[in-house]
Structures are given as C-alpha cells and as structure tokens.
XYZ file of C-alpha atoms in Angstrom:
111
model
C -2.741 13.199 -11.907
C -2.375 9.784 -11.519
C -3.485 6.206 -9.025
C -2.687 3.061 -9.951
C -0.668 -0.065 -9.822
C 0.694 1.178 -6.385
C 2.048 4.521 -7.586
C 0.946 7.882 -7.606
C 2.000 11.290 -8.942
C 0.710 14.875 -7.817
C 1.394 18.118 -9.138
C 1.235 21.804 -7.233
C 1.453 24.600 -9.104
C 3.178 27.343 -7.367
C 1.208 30.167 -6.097
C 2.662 32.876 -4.227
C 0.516 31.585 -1.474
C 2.579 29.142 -0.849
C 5.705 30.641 -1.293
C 8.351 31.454 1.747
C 10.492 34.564 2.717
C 12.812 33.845 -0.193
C 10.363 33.343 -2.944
C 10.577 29.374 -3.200
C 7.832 26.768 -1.976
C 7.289 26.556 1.565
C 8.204 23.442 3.306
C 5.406 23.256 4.690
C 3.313 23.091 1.380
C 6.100 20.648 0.097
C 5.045 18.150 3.284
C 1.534 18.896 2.172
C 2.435 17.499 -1.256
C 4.654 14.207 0.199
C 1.924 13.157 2.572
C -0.749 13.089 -0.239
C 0.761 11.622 -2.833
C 1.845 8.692 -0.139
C -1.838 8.803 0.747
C -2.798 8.289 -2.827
C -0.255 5.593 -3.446
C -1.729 3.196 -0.840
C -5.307 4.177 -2.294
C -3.967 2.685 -5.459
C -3.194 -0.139 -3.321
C -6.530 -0.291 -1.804
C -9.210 0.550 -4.394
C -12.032 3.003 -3.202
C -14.591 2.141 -0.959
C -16.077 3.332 2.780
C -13.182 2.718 4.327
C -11.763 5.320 7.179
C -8.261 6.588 6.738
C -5.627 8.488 8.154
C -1.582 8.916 8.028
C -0.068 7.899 11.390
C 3.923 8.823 10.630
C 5.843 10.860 8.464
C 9.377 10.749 8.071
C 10.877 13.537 5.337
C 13.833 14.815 4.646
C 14.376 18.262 2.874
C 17.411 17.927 0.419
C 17.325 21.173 -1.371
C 15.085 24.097 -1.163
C 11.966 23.958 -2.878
C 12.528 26.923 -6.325
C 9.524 29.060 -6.779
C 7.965 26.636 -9.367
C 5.414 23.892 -9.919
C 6.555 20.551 -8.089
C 5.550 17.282 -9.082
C 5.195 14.346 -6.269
C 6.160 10.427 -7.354
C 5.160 7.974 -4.786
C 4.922 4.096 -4.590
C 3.474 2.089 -2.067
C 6.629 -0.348 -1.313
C 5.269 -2.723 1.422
C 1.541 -3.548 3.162
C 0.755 -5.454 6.390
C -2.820 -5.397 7.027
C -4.361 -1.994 7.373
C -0.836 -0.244 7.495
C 0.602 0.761 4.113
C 4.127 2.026 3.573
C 4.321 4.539 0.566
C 8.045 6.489 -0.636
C 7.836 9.860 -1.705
C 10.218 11.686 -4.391
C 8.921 15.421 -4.548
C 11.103 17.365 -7.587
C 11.023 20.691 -9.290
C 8.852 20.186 -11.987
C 11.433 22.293 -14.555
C 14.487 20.226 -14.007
C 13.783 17.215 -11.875
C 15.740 18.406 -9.039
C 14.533 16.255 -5.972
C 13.918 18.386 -3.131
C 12.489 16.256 -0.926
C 11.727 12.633 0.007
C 10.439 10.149 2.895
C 8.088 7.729 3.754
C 4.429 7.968 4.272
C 2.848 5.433 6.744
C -0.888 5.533 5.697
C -4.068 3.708 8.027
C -6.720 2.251 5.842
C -9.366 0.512 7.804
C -12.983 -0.711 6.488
C-alpha cells in the first residue's frame, strides 16, 4: 500500500488459507507479513534499481494472537550502515488496531 520516506505499510486480507486450528491468522503468515513490510521499508530507503537483496535476521515477538481478520503491517527503517538496513515492524488487526506482533527486520541491499 505504501513506500516512502523510510516507512512502509502492507495489508493481508485474511483468507482461510492462512488461518490456524483456531480460526485466527497463522503465525506463520503474520512473519510473512513483518518480514516484507521491513523489506519494503529499507526499499523506501534505497530507491529501486538492480540491486540483489535478501533479509539476513529476524527477531519477532508474538504479543497476542493474530483474530481471523485482515492485518495491516507499519514498518520504518530506523537506522542504515552501508548495505545493512534496520527496519521495525508493528503488525495490528486491521478492525481495532490491536498489535499482535512486532520486531526488527535486518534487510541486505547490495548493488
């Protein structure tokens, strides 16, 4: 939905595809959604080009479990050395807010 001035936001509409044993979001589909939208907030960093890319580390933490609904991602790239980018993840319910998981994405971007 959105990339630029070092933030990002993603949405994923729920689908019972992604759903777990007790009807809410899978966690893994909820990582899924954290390590993109860090992706795409050190793209907004970077700009587009040829470059190669890849996410090295992922640290997450699952506060709450994910309801079975849409979940929007907020991310923001908070520091940058060289290739290496740093990007914070929020992921919340998209109905009430309610943050049900966060971390930090460290994203490679090398030309």
């Amino acid at each position: 939905e959105h990339m630029g001035g070092s933030t990002s936001r993603a949405t994923m509409p729920f689908r019972e595809a992604n759903a777990d044993a007790s009807g809410g979001v899978h966690e893994g589909a909820v990582l899924a959604l954290l390590d993109t939208t860090g992706a795409v907030a050190a793209w907004a960093v970077a700009g587009s080009g040829g470059f190669k890319a890849s996410t090295p580390a992922i640290q997450a933490q699952i506060l709450a479990p994910a309801p079975g609904q849409d979940l929007v991602a907020y991310g923001r790239n908070v520091a940058r050395d060289g290739e290496l980018y740093w990007n914070d993840v929020d992921v919340a319910a998209a109905g009430d807010g309610l943050i049900v998981a966060r971390g930090t994405v460290l994203y490679r971007i090398v030309a």
